[in-house]
Short mmCIF file of C-alpha atoms in Angstrom, two decimals:
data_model
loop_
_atom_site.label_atom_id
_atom_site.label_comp_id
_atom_site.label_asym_id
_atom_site.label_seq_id
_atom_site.Cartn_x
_atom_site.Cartn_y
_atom_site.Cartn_z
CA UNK A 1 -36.15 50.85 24.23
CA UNK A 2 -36.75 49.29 20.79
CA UNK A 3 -36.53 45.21 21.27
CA UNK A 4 -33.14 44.76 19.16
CA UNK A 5 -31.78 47.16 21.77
CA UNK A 6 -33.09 45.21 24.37
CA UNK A 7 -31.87 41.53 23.33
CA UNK A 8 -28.46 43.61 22.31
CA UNK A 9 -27.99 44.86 26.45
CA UNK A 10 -29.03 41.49 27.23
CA UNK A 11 -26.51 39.67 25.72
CA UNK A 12 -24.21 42.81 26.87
CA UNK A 13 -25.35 41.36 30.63
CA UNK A 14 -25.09 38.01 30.05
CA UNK A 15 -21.47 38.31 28.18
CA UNK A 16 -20.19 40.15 31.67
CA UNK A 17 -21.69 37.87 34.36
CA UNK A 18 -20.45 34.81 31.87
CA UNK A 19 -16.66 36.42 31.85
CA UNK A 20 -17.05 37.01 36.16
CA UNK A 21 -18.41 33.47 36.66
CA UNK A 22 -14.76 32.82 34.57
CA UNK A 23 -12.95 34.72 37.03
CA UNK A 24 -15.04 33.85 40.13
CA UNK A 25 -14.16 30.04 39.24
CA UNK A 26 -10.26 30.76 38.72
CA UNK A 27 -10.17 33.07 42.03
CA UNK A 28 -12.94 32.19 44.86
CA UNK A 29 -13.06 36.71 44.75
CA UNK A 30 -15.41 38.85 43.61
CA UNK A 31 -12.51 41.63 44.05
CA UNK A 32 -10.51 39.61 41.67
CA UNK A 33 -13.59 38.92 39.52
CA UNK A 34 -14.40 42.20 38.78
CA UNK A 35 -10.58 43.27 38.99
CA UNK A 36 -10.27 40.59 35.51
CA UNK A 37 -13.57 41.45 34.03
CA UNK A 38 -12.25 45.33 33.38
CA UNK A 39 -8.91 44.11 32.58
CA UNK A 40 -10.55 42.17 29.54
CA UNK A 41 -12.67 44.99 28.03
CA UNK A 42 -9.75 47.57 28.96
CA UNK A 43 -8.09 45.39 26.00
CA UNK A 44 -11.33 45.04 23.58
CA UNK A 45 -11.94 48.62 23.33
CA UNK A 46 -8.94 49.79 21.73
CA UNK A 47 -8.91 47.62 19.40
CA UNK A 48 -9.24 49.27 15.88
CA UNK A 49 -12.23 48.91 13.24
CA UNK A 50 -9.82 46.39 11.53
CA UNK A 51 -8.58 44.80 14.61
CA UNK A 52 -12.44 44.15 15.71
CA UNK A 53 -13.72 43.58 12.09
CA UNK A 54 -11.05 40.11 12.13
CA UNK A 55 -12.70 38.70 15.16
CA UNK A 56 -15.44 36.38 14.08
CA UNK A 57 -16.94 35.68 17.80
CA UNK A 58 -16.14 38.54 20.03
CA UNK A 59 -17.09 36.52 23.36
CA UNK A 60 -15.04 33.62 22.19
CA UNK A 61 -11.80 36.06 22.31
CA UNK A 62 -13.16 37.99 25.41
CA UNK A 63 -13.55 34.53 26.99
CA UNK A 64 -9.73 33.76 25.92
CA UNK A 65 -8.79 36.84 27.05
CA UNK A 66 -10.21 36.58 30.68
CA UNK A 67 -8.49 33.13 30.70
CA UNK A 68 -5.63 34.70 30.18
CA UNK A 69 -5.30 37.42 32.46
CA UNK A 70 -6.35 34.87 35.05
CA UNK A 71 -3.34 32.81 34.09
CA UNK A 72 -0.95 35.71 34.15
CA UNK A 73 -2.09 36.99 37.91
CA UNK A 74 -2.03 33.15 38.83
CA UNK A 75 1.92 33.56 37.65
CA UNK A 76 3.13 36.76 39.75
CA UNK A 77 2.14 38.60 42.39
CA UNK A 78 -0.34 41.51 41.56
CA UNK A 79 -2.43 44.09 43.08
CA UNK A 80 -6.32 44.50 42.44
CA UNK A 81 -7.35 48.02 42.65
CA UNK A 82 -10.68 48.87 43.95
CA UNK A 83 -13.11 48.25 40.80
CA UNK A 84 -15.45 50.89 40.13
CA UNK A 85 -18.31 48.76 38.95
CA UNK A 86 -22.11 50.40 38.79
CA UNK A 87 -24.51 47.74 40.30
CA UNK A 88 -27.03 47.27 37.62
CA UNK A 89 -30.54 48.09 37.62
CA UNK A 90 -33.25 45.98 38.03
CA UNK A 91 -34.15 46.68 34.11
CA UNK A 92 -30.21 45.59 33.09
CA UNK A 93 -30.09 41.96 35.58
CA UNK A 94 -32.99 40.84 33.36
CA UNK A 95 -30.92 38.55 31.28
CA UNK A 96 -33.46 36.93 28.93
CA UNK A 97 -34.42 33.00 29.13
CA UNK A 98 -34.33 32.62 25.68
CA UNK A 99 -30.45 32.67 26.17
CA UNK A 100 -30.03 30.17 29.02
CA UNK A 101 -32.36 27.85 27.01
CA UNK A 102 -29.81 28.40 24.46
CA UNK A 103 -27.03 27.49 26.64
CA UNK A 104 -28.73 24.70 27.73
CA UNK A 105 -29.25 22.91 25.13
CA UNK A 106 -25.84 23.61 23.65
CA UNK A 107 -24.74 21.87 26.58
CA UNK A 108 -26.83 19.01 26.76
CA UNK A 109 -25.66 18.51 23.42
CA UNK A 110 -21.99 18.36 24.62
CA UNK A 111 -22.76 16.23 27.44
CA UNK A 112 -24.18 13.89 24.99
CA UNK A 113 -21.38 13.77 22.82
CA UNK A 114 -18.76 13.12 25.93
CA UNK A 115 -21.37 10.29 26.70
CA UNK A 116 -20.53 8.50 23.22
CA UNK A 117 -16.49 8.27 23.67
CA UNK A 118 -16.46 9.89 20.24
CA UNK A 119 -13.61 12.37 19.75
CA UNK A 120 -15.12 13.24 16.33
CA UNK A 121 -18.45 13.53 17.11
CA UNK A 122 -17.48 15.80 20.36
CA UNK A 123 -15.29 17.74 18.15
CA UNK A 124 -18.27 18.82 16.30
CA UNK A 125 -19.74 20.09 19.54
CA UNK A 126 -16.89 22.82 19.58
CA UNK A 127 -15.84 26.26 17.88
CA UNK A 128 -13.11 26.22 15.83
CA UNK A 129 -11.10 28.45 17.89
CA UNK A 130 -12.38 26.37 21.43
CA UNK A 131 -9.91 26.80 24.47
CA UNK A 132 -10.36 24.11 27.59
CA UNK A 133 -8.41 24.74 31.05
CA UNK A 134 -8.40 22.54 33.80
CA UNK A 135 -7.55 22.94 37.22
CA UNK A 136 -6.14 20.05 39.28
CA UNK A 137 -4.58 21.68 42.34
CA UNK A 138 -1.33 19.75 41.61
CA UNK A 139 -3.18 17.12 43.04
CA UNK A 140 -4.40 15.44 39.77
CA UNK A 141 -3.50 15.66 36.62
CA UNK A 142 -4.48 18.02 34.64
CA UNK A 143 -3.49 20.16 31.71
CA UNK A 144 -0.07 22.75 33.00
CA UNK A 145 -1.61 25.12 29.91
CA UNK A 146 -4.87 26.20 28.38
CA UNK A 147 -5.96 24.20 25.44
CA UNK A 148 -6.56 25.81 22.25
CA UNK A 149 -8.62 24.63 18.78
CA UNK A 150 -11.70 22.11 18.61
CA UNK A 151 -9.22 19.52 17.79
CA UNK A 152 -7.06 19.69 20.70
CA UNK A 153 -10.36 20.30 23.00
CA UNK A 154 -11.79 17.37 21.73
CA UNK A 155 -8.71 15.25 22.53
CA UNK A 156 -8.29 16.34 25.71
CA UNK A 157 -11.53 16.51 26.85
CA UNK A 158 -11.77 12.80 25.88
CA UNK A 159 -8.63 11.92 27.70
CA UNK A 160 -10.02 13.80 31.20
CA UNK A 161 -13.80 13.08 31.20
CA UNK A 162 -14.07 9.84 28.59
CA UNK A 163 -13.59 6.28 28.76
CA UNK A 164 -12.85 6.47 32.71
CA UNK A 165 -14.36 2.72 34.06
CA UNK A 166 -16.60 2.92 36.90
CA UNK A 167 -17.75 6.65 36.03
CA UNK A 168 -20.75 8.64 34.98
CA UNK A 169 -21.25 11.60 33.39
CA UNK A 170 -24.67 13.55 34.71
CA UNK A 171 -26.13 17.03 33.69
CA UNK A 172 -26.41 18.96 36.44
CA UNK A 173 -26.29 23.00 37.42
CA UNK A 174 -22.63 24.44 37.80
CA UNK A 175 -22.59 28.32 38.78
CA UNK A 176 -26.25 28.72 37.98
CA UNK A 177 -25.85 27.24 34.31
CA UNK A 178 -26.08 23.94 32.82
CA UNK A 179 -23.01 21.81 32.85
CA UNK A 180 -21.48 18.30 33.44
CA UNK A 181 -20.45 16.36 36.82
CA UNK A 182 -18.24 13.25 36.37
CA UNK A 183 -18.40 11.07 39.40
CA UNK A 184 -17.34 7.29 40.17
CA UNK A 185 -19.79 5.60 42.98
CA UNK A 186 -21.14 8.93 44.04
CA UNK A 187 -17.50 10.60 44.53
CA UNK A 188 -17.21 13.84 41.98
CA UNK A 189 -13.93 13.22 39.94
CA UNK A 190 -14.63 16.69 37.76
CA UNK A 191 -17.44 19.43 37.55
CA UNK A 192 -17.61 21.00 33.79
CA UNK A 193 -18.85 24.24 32.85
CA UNK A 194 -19.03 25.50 29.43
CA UNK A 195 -19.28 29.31 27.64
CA UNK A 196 -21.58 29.18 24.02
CA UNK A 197 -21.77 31.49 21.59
CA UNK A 198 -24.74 30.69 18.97
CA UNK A 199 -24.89 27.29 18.38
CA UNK A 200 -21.13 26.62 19.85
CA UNK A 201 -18.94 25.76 22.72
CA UNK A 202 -16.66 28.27 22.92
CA UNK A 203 -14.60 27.20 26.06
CA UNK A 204 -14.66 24.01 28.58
CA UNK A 205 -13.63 24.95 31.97
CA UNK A 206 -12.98 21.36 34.17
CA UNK A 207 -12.51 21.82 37.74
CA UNK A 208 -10.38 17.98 38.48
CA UNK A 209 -9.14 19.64 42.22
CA UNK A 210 -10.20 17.21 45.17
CA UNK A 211 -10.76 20.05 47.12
CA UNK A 212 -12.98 21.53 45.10
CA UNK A 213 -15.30 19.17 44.49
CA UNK A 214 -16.78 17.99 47.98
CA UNK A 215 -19.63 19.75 47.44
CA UNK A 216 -20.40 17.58 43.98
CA UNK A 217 -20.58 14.14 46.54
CA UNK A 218 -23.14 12.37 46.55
CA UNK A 219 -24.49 9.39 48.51
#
């Protein structure tokens, strides 16, 4: 396997287990996970040569799409069929560092920009086309809809994770990656995870549900 082929089914790897930890953090499942995951590429690889060719970031619209389709099975009633999912071989879970450094230091940077209280300068942090969704088990408030644009991001971001008195924002690991942990004398108000693509955030997922977020106590 030539090394462009390798970094290619890398980022292949990396693009899946990013759009189950999406579904995994909606859901609690791995059925469900998996159940979303083939949902979203049952609706990428249809798409035309023109359809495709008019998507500037492909994992920014399969990340949108996963959101989605969580949304929609949040909404109704649905089945999940038995997925049909290969495990991977040893060879094709080798996801390469280089990538995790990548989206760790993407997210530092957006941590540091939440730090300043800077809508502007956090709106840089973001894709154009950025989506945010929060979850606040109708316990807190929190956003009835998904977010869309860096604009909108930035503002609500701000509004959920900026400017709170009391608070601080640390870096910390969420679902094996790098992302953000608001808490107020040791008591986790909102864990923050992030998808990148290059350079980017591409999505801000904010879990604000009390009963989610025992875990993220601390002393």
């Amino acid at each position: 396997m030539t090394e462009a082929s390798a970094e290619s089914l890398a980022e292949i790897l990396d693009e899946r287990q990013h759009l189950l930890e999406i579904a995994l953090w909606m859901f609690g499942s791995e059925l469900a996970a998996d159940h979303i995951v083939q949902e979203t590429y049952r609706r990428w690889y249809p798409l035309d040569d023109e359809e495709s060719a008019g998507i500037a970031t492909p994992r920014a619209w399969l990340t949108r799409t996963a959101g989605s389709i969580c949304l929609e099975l949040l909404a109704a009633p649905f089945h999940i069929p038995e997925p049909e999912v290969p495990e991977p071989t040893q060879h094709q879970v080798r996801v390469g560092g280089e990538m995790l450094a990548r989206h760790d230091r993407v997210a530092r940077r957006f941590a540091a920009a939440c730090r300043t209280g800077n809508t502007a300068v956090l709106r840089a942090e973001l894709a154009t086309d950025a989506i945010l969704v929060s979850d606040g088990g109708g316990k807190v408030r929190a956003a009835l809809h998904p977010t869309y644009g860096a604009d909108a991001v930035a503002r609500m971001a701000t509004a959920l994770l900026i400017g709170q008195p009391g608070t601080e924002l640390a870096v910390g690991s969420v679902n094996g990656r790098t992302g953000l942990v608001l808490r107020r004398v040791g008591q986790a108000l909102a864990v923050v995870s992030v998808s990148v693509a290059g350079a980017e955030v591409t999505a801000v997922w904010i879990v604000l549900n009390p009963d989610k977020l025992q875990r993220w106590h601390r002393p």
